[in-house]
Structure formats: C-alpha cells, structure tokens
mmCIF file of C-alpha atoms and ligand atoms in Angstrom:
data_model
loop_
_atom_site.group_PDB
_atom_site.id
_atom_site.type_symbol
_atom_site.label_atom_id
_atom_site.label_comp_id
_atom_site.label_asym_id
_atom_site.label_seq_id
_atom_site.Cartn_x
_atom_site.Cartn_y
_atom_site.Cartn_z
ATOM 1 C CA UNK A 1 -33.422 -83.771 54.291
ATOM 2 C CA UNK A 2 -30.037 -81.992 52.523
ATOM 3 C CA UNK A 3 -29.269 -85.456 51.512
ATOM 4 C CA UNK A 4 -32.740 -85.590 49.510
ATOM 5 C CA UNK A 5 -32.248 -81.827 49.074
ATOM 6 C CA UNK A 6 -28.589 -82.779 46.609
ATOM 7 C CA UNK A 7 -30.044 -85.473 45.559
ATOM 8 C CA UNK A 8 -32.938 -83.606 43.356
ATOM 9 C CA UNK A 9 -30.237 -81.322 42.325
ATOM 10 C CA UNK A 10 -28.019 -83.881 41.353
ATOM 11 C CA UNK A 11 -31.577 -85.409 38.977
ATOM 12 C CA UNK A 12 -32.212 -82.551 37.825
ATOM 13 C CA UNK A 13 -28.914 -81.818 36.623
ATOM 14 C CA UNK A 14 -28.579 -85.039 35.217
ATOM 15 C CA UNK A 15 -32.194 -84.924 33.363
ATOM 16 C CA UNK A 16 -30.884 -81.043 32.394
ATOM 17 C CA UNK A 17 -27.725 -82.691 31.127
ATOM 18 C CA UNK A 18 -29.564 -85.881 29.382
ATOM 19 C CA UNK A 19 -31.866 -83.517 27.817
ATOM 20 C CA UNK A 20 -28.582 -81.779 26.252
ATOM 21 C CA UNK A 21 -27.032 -85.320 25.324
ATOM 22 C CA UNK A 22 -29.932 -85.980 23.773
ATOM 23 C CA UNK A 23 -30.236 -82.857 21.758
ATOM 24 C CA UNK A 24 -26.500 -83.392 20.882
ATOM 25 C CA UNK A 25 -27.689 -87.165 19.837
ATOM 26 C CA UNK A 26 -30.740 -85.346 17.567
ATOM 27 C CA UNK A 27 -28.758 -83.042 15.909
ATOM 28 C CA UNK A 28 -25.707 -86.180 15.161
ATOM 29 C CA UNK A 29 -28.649 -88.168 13.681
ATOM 30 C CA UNK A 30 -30.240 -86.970 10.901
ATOM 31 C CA UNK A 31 -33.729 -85.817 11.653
ATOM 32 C CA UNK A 32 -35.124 -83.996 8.239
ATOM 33 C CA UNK A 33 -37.520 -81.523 9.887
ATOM 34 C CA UNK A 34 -35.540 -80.267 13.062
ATOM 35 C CA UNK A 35 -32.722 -80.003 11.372
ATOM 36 C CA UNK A 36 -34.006 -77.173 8.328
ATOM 37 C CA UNK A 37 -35.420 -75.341 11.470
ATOM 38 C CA UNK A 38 -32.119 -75.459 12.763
ATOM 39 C CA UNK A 39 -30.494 -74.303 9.731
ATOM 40 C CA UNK A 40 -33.670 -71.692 9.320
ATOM 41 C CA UNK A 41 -32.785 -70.218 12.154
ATOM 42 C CA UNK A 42 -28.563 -69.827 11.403
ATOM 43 C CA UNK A 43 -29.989 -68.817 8.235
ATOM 44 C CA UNK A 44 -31.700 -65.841 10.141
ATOM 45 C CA UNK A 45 -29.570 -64.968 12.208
ATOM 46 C CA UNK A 46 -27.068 -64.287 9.300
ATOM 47 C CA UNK A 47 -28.857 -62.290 7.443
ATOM 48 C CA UNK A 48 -29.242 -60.014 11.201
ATOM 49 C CA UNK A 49 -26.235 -60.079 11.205
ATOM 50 C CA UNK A 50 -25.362 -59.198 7.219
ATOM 51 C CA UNK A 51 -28.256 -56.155 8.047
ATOM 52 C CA UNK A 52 -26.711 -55.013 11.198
ATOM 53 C CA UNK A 53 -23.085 -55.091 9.102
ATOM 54 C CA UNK A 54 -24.745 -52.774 6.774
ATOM 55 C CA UNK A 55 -26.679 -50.836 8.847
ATOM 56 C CA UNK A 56 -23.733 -50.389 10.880
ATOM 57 C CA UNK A 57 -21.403 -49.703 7.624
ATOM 58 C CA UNK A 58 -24.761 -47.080 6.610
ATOM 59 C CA UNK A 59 -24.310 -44.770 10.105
ATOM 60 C CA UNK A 60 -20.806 -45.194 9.780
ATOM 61 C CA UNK A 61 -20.604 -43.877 6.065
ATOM 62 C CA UNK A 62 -23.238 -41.571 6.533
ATOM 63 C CA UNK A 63 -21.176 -39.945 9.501
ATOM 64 C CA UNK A 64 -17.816 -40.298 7.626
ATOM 65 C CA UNK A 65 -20.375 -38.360 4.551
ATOM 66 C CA UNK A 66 -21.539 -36.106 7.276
ATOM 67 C CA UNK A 67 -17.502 -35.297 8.582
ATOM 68 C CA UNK A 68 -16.495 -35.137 5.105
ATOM 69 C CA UNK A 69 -19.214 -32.093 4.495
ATOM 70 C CA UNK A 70 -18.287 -30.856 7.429
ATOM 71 C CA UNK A 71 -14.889 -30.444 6.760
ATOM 72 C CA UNK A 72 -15.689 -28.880 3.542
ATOM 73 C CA UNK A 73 -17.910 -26.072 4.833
ATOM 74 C CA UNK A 74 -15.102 -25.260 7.322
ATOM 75 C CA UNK A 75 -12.814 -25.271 4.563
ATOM 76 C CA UNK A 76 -15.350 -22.769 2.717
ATOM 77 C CA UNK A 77 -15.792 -20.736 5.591
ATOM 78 C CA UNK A 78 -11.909 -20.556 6.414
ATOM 79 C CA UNK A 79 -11.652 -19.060 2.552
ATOM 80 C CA UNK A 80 -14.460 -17.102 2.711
ATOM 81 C CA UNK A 81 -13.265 -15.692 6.135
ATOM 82 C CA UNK A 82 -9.596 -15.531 4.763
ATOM 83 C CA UNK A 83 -10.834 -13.628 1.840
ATOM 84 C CA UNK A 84 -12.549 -10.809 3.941
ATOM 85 C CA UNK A 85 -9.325 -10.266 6.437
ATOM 86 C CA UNK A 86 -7.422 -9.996 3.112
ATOM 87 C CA UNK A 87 -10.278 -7.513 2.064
ATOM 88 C CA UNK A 88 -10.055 -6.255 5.229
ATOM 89 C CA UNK A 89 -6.359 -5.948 5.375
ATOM 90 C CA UNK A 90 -6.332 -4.464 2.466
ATOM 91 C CA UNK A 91 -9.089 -1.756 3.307
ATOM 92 C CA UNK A 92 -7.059 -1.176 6.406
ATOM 93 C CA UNK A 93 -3.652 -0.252 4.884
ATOM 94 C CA UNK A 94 -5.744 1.745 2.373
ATOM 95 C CA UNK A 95 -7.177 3.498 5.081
ATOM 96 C CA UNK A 96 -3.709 4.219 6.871
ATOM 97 C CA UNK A 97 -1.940 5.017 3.656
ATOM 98 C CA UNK A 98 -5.232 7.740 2.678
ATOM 99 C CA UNK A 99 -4.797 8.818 6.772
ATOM 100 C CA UNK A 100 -1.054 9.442 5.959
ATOM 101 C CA UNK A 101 -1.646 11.661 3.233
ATOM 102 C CA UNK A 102 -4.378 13.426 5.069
ATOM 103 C CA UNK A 103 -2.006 13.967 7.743
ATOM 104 C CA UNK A 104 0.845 15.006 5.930
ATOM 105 C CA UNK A 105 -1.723 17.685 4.190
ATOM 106 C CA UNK A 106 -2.325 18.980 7.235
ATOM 107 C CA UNK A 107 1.329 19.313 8.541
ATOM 108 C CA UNK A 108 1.878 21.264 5.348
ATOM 109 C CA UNK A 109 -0.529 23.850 6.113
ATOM 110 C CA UNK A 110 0.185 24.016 9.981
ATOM 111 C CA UNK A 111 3.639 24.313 8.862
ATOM 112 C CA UNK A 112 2.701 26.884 6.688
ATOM 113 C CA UNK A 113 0.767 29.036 9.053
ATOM 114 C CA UNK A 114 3.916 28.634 11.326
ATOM 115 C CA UNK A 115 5.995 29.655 8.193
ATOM 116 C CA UNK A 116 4.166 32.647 7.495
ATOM 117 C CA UNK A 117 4.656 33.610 11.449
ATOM 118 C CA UNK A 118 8.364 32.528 11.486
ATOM 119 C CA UNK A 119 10.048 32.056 8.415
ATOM 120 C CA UNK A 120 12.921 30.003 9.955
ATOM 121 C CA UNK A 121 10.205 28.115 11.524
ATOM 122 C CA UNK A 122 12.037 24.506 11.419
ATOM 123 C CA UNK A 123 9.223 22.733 10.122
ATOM 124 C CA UNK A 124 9.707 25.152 6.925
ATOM 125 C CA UNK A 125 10.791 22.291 4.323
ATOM 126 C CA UNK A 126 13.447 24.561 2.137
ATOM 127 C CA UNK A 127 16.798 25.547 3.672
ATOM 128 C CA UNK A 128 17.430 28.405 5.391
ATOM 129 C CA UNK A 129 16.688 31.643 4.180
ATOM 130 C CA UNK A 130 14.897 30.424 1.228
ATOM 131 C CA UNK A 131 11.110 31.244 0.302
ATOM 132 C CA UNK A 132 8.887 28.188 0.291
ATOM 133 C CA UNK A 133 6.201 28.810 -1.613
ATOM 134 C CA UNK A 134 3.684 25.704 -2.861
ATOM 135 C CA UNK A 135 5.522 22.358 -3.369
ATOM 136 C CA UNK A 136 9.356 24.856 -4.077
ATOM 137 C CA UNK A 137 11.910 26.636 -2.866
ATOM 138 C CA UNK A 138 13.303 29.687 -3.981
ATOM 139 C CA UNK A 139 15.931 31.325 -3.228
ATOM 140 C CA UNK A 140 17.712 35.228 -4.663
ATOM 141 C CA UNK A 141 20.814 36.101 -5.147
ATOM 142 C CA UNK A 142 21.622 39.503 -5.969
ATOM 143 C CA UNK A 143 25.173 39.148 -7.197
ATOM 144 C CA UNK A 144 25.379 39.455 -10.673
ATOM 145 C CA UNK A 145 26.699 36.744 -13.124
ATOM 146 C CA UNK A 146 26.734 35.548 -16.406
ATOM 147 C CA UNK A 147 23.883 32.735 -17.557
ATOM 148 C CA UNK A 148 26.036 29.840 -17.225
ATOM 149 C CA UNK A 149 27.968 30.043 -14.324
ATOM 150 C CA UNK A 150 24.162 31.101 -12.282
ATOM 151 C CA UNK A 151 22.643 28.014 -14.166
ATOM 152 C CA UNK A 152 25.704 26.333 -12.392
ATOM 153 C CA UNK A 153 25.019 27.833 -8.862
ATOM 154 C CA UNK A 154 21.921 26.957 -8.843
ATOM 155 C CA UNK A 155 22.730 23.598 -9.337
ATOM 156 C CA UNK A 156 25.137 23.259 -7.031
ATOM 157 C CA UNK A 157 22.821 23.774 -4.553
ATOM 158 C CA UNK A 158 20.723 21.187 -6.055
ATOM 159 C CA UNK A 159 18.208 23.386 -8.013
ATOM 160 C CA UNK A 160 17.910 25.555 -11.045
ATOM 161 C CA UNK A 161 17.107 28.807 -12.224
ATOM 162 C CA UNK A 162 13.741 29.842 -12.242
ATOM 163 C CA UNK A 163 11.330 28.604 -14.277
ATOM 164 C CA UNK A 164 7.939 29.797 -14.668
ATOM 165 C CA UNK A 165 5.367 27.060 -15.092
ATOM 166 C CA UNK A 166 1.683 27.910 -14.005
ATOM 167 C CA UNK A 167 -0.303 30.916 -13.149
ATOM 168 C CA UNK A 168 0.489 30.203 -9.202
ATOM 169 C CA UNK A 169 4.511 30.626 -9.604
ATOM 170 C CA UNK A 170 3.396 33.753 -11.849
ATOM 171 C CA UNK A 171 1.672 35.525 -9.311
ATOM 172 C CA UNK A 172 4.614 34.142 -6.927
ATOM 173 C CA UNK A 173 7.394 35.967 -9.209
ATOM 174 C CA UNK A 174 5.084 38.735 -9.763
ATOM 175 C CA UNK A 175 5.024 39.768 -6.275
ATOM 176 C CA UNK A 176 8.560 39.263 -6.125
ATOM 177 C CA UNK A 177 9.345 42.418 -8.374
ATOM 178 C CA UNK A 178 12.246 40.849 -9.729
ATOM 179 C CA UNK A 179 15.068 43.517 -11.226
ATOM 180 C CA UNK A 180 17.061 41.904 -13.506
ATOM 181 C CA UNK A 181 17.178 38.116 -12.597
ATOM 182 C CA UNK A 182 18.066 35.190 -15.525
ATOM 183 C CA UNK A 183 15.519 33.477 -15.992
ATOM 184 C CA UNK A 184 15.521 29.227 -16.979
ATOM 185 C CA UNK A 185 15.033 29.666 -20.284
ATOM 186 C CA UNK A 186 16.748 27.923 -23.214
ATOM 187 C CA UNK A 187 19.921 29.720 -24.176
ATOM 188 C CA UNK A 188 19.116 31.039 -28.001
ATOM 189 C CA UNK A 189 21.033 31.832 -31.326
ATOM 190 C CA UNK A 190 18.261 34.662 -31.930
ATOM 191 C CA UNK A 191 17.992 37.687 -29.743
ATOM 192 C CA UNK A 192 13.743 37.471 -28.883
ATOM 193 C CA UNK A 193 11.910 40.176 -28.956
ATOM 194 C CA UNK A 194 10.257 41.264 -25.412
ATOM 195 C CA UNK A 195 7.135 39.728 -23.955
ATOM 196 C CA UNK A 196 4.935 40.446 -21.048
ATOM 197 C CA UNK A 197 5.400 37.780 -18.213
ATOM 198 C CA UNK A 198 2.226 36.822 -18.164
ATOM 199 C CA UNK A 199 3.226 35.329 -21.790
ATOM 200 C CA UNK A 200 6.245 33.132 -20.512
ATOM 201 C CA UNK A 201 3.981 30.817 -19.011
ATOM 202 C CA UNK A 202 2.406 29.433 -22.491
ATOM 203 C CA UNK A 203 4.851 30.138 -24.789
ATOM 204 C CA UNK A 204 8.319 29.244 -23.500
ATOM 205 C CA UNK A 205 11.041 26.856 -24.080
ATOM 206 C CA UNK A 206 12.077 26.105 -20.531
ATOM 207 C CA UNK A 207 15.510 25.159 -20.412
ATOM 208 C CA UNK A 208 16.460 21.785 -19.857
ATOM 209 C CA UNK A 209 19.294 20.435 -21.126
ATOM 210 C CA UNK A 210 23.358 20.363 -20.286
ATOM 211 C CA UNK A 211 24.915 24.052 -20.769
ATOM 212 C CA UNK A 212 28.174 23.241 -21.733
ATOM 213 C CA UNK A 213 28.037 23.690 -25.213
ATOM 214 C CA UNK A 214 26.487 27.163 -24.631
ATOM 215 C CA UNK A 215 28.396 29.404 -27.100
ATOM 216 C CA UNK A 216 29.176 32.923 -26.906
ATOM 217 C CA UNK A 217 26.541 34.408 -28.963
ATOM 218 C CA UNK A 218 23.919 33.130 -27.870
ATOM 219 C CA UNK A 219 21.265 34.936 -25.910
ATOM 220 C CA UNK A 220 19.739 34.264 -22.937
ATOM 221 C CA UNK A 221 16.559 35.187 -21.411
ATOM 222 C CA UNK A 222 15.799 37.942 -17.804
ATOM 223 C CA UNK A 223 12.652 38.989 -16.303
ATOM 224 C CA UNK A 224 12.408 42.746 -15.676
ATOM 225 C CA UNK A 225 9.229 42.809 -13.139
ATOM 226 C CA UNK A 226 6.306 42.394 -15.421
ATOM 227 C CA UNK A 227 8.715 42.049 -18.844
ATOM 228 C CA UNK A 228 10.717 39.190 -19.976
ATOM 229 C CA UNK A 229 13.956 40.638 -22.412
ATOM 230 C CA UNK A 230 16.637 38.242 -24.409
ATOM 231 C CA UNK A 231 20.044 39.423 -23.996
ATOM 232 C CA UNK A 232 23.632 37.947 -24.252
ATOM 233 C CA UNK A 233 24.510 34.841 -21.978
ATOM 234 C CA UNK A 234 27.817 36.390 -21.327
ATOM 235 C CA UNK A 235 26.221 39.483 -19.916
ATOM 236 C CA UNK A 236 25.676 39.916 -15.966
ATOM 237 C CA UNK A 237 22.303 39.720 -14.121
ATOM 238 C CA UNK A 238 21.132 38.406 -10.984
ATOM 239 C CA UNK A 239 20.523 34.610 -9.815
ATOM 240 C CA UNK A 240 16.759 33.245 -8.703
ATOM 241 C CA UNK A 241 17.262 29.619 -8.289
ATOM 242 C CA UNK A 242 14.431 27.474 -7.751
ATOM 243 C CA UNK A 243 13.883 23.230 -6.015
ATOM 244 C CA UNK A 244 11.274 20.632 -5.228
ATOM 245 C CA UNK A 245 11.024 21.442 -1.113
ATOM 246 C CA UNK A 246 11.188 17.979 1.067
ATOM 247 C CA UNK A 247 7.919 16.765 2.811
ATOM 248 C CA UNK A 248 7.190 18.629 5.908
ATOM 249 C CA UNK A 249 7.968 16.408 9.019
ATOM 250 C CA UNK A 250 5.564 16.317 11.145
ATOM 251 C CA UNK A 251 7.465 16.102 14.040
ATOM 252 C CA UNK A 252 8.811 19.541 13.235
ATOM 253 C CA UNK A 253 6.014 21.316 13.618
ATOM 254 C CA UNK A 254 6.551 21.102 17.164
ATOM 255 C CA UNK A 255 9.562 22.420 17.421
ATOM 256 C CA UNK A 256 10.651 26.562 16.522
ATOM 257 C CA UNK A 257 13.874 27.232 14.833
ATOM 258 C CA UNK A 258 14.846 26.167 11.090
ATOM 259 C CA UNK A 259 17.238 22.851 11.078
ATOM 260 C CA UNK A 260 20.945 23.428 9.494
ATOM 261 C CA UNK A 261 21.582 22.674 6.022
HETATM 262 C C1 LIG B 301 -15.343 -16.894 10.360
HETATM 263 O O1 LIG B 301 -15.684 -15.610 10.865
HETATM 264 C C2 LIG B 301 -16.789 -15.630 11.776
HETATM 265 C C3 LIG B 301 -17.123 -14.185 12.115
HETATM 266 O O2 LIG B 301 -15.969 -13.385 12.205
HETATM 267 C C4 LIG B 301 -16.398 -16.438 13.007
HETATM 268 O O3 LIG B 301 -17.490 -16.482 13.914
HETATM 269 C C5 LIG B 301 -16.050 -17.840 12.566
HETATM 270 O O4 LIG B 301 -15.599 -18.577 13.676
HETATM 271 C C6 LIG B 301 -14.964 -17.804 11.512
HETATM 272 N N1 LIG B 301 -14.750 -19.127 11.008
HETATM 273 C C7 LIG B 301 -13.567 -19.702 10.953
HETATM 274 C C8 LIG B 301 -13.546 -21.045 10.371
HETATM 275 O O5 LIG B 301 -12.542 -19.130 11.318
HETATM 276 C C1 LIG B 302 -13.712 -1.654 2.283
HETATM 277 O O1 LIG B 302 -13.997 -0.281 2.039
HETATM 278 C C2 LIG B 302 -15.103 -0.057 1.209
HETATM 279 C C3 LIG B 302 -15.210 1.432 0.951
HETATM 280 O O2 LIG B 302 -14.474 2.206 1.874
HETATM 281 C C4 LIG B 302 -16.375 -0.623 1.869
HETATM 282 O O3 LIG B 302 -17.488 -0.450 1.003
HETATM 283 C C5 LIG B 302 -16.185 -2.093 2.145
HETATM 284 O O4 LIG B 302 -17.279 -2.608 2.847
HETATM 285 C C6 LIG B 302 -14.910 -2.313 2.963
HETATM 286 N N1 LIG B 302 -14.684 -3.723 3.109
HETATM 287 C C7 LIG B 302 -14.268 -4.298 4.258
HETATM 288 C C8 LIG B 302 -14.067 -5.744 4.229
HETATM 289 O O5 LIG B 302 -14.056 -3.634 5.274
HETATM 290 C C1 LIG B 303 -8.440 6.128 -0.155
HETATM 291 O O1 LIG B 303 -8.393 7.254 -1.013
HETATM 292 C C2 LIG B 303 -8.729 6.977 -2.358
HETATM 293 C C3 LIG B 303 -8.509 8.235 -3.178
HETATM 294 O O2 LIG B 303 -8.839 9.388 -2.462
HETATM 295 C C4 LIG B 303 -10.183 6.498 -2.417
HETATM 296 O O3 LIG B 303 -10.543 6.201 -3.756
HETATM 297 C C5 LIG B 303 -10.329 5.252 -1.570
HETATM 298 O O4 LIG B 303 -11.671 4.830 -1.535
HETATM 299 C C6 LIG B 303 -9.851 5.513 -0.154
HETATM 300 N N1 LIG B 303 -9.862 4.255 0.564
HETATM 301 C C7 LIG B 303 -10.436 4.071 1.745
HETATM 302 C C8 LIG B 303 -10.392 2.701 2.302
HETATM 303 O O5 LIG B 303 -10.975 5.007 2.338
HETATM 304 C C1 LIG B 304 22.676 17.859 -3.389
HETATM 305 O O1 LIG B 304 22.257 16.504 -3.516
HETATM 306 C C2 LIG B 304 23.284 15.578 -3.173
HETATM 307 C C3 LIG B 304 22.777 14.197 -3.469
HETATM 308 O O2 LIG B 304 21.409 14.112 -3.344
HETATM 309 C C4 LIG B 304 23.673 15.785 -1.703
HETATM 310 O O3 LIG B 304 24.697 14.898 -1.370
HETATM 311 C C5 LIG B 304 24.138 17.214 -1.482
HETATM 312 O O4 LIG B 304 24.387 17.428 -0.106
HETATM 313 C C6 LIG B 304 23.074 18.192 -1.940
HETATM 314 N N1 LIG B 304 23.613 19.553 -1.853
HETATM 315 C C7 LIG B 304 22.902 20.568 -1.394
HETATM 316 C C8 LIG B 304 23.587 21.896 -1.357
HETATM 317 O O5 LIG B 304 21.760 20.446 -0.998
HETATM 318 C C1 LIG B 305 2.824 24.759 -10.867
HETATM 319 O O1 LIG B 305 3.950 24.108 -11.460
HETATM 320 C C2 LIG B 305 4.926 23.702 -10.506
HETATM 321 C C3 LIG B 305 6.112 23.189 -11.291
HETATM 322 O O2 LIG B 305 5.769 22.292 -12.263
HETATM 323 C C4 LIG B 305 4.314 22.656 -9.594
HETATM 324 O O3 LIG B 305 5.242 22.258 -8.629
HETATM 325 C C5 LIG B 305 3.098 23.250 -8.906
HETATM 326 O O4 LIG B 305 2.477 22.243 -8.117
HETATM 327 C C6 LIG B 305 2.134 23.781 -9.915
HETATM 328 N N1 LIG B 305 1.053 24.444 -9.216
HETATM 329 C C7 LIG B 305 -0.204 24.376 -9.608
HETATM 330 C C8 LIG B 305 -1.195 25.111 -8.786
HETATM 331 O O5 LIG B 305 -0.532 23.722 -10.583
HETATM 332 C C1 LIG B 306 26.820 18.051 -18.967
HETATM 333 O O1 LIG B 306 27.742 17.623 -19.972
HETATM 334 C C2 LIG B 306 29.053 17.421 -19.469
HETATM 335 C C3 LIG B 306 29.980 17.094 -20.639
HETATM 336 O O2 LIG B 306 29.287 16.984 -21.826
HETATM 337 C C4 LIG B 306 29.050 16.315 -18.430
HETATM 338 O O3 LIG B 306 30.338 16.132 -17.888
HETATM 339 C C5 LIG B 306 28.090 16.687 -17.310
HETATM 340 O O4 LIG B 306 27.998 15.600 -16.380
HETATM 341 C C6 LIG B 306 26.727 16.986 -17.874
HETATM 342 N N1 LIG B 306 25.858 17.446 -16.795
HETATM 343 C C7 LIG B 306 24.626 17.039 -16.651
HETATM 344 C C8 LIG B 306 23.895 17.622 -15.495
HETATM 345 O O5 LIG B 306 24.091 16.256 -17.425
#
C-alpha cells in the first residue's frame, strides 16, 4: 500500500513537473497567441506597479505637503506666541516700572507724615536739620555775609541760594518770614527798585551763572518778609540755601532717627 501510496506521489509530481517542462517548452517555442497574453499580463502588472509607485510617491508627498504645513503653522504659532510674551514682557516691566513709581509716591508721603511728626525722621530725604519741603531742601543760616561768599556756602554744600520759582516755594518762603536773607538773584549793575514777593516769581532773573567776576558795585538782591530790596553785594545779610532732596528710601520709613550726612 505505501509503496503504491509514493508511487502516485512520485506521478503526480512528475505529471506536475512535465506540465512545467512543458510550459517552459511553450513559452521557448514561439506560440503567437499565448505568448501576447503572456506579455498582456507583464504588461499589467507594470503598469500596477507604475500606479502603486505613484500612488505610493502621492501619500508620501502629500504627507511630506502635510509635515511641511505643519511645520509652518508651528512656526506661525511659535511667532505669534513669541510676539505676545514679548507683548507681555513688555506690559509686565511696564507694569513694575508704573508699580515703582506708585510706590515710591507713596513712601514720599508716608515719609512725609513721619516728617511732619519727627523732623529728623530718617526717612526725611534732606540732611539733617534742613526743611524738606516738596521735591527741596532748605536750609537757614543766620550768620550774616556778603552775596558771594553765601552763594559759595551754599554751594559747598551742594546747593544754592534760594530761588523762588512757583507759587508753592512762595507760600513756602512766605511762611518762613524771612529777615534779611540774599536771595538767588542775578548780581546787577543797577540798584532795583523794591517789589512785593509775590512779584519775584514772574519777573526775575534767577541767578545762574559763575560769580567770580562779580564786581564791587554791583547790587544784589534780599527778601525782607513780603518785600524783595536790591542792595550792594558787598553788604552783609543772612544765607537761605536751597537743593534737589534724594528719593525717599523706602526702607527708611521703617526706621526713626535721621541718617548722618
Ligand atoms: C502657544 O500658546 C498657547 C497658549 O498659551 C499654547 O497652548 C501653545 O502650546 C503655544 N504654542 C507653542 C508653539 O508654543
Ligand atoms: C497690555 O496692557 C494693555 C493695557 O494695560 C492691555 O490692553 C493689553 O491687553 C495688555 N497686553 C498683554 C499682552 O498683556
Ligand atoms: C503705566 O503708566 C503709564 C503712564 O501713567 C500709562 O500710560 C501706561 O498705560 C501704564 N502701563 C501699564 C501696563 O499699566
Ligand atoms: C557734594 O557732591 C559731591 C559730589 O556729588 C560729594 O562728593 C560731596 O560729598 C557733596 N557734599 C555735600 C556737603 O553734600
Ligand atoms: C516749583 O518749582 C520747583 C523748582 O523748579 C520744583 O522743584 C517744584 O516741583 C515746583 N512745584 C510745583 C508745584 O510746580
Ligand atoms: C567759575 O569760574 C571759575 C573761573 O572762571 C572756575 O574756576 C570755576 O570752576 C567756575 N565754577 C563753576 C561752578 O562753573
């Protein structure tokens, strides 16, 4: 029985294998008709082939497309996003800068209200034992001395001799009452005749240039309380001298004495 059994195999591969002989002998021999089916068919499957090659280069472009436009809306969103934390940024050291100045407003006036409690407060932002009033400090002197050499101690202490600018440092000298104190006027070769203080604001030639050329006739103006009079430089009256104050630091306000010069 296995004998038969191998022996069909063996027929059936040889028929199997015949059958492919024979094939092999068709296509060697030229038969007309089975050969164009043959070729038909290559003929097919190339042009499967050429439309799966371009279907395949189609998805392949059309997700290199779809990267590409990817990549470029991430690009546009990076800017756009870029652009806002710049805007952003920018708002945000606005806003600190605007909350600096807010807060250094309100130092001032806390420092103020302590001033006005305890003028050596040390948050006061003149030296001691001068006035702070507004953005200055004044200080008098009540030694008497000629123009020049008050015009030079005020500036050795880094300020000048009072000048009298707006209708706020009016009312500030005002209520001062000062007797016979020089004022920063411009040294002049004619004696002036007298005005009322209120006057000085609009009218005045405020000094500001070098005094060393200041000659001996020339006259110089004093405020009397309410009255501003011209007299000789060389003549003797008190010293009011007069500076920018520094920013108040904040941390000051916290503490309770008036820092050294
Ligand atoms: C842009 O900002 C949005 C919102 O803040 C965020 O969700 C997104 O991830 C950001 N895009 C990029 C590309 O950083
Ligand atoms: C910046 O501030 C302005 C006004 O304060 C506001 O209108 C604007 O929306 C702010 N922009 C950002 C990006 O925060
Ligand atoms: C900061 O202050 C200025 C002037 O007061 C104002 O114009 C500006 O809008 C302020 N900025 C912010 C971000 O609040
Ligand atoms: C005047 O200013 C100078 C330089 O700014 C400084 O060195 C000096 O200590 C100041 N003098 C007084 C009395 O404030
Ligand atoms: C008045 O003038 C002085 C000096 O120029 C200045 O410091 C001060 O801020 C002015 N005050 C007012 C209220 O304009
Ligand atoms: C004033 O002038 C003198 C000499 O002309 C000069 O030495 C001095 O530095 C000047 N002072 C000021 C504050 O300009």
């Amino acid at each position: 029985m296995s004998e038969e059994v191998t022996y069909a195999d063996l027929k059936f591969q040889d028929s199997s294998k015949t059958e492919e002989i024979q094939e092999f002998d068709r296509f060697g021999i030229k038969v007309p008709p089975a050969a164009s089916h043959v070729w038909r068919r290559r003929a097919w499957a190339l042009t499967l082939l050429c439309c799966l090659l371009l279907i395949g280069l189609g998805v392949l472009g059309s997700i290199y497309m779809e990267k590409l436009n990817k990549l470029q809306n991430f690009k546009e969103e990076l800017q756009r996003n870029l652009s806002l934390q710049l805007m952003h940024n920018k708002n945000s050291s606005e806003n600190i800068w605007n909350l600096s100045i807010t807060l250094q407003e309100i130092a001032t006036k806390l420092c103020h209200e302590l001033y006005i409690k305890n003028p050596e407060h040390k948050c006061k932002p003149c030296p001691k034992k001068w006035i702070w009033h507004e953005d200055r400090c004044y200080i008098q002197l009540t030694r008497y001395e000629t123009w020049q050499k008050s015009d030079k101690i005020c500036s050795d202490h880094n300020a000048s001799l009072v000048k009298i600018k707006n209708k706020s440092m009016l009312e500030f000298i005002k209520f001062q009452r000062l007797y016979h104190y020089w004022l920063g006027l411009s040294p002049r070769k004619d004696k002036k005749d007298t005005t009322i203080l209120d006057e000085t604001i609009i009218s005045s030639d405020w000094f500001t240039r070098n005094t060393s050329d200041l000659d001996d006739w020339m006259y110089c103006g004093y405020i009397d309380i309410s009255y501003v009079y011209h007299t000789k430089c060389t003549e003797t009256k008190r010293i009011m001298c007069e500076k920018l104050a520094n920013p108040v630091k904040i941390e000051s306000i916290l503490m309770s004495e008036v820092p050294e010069e």
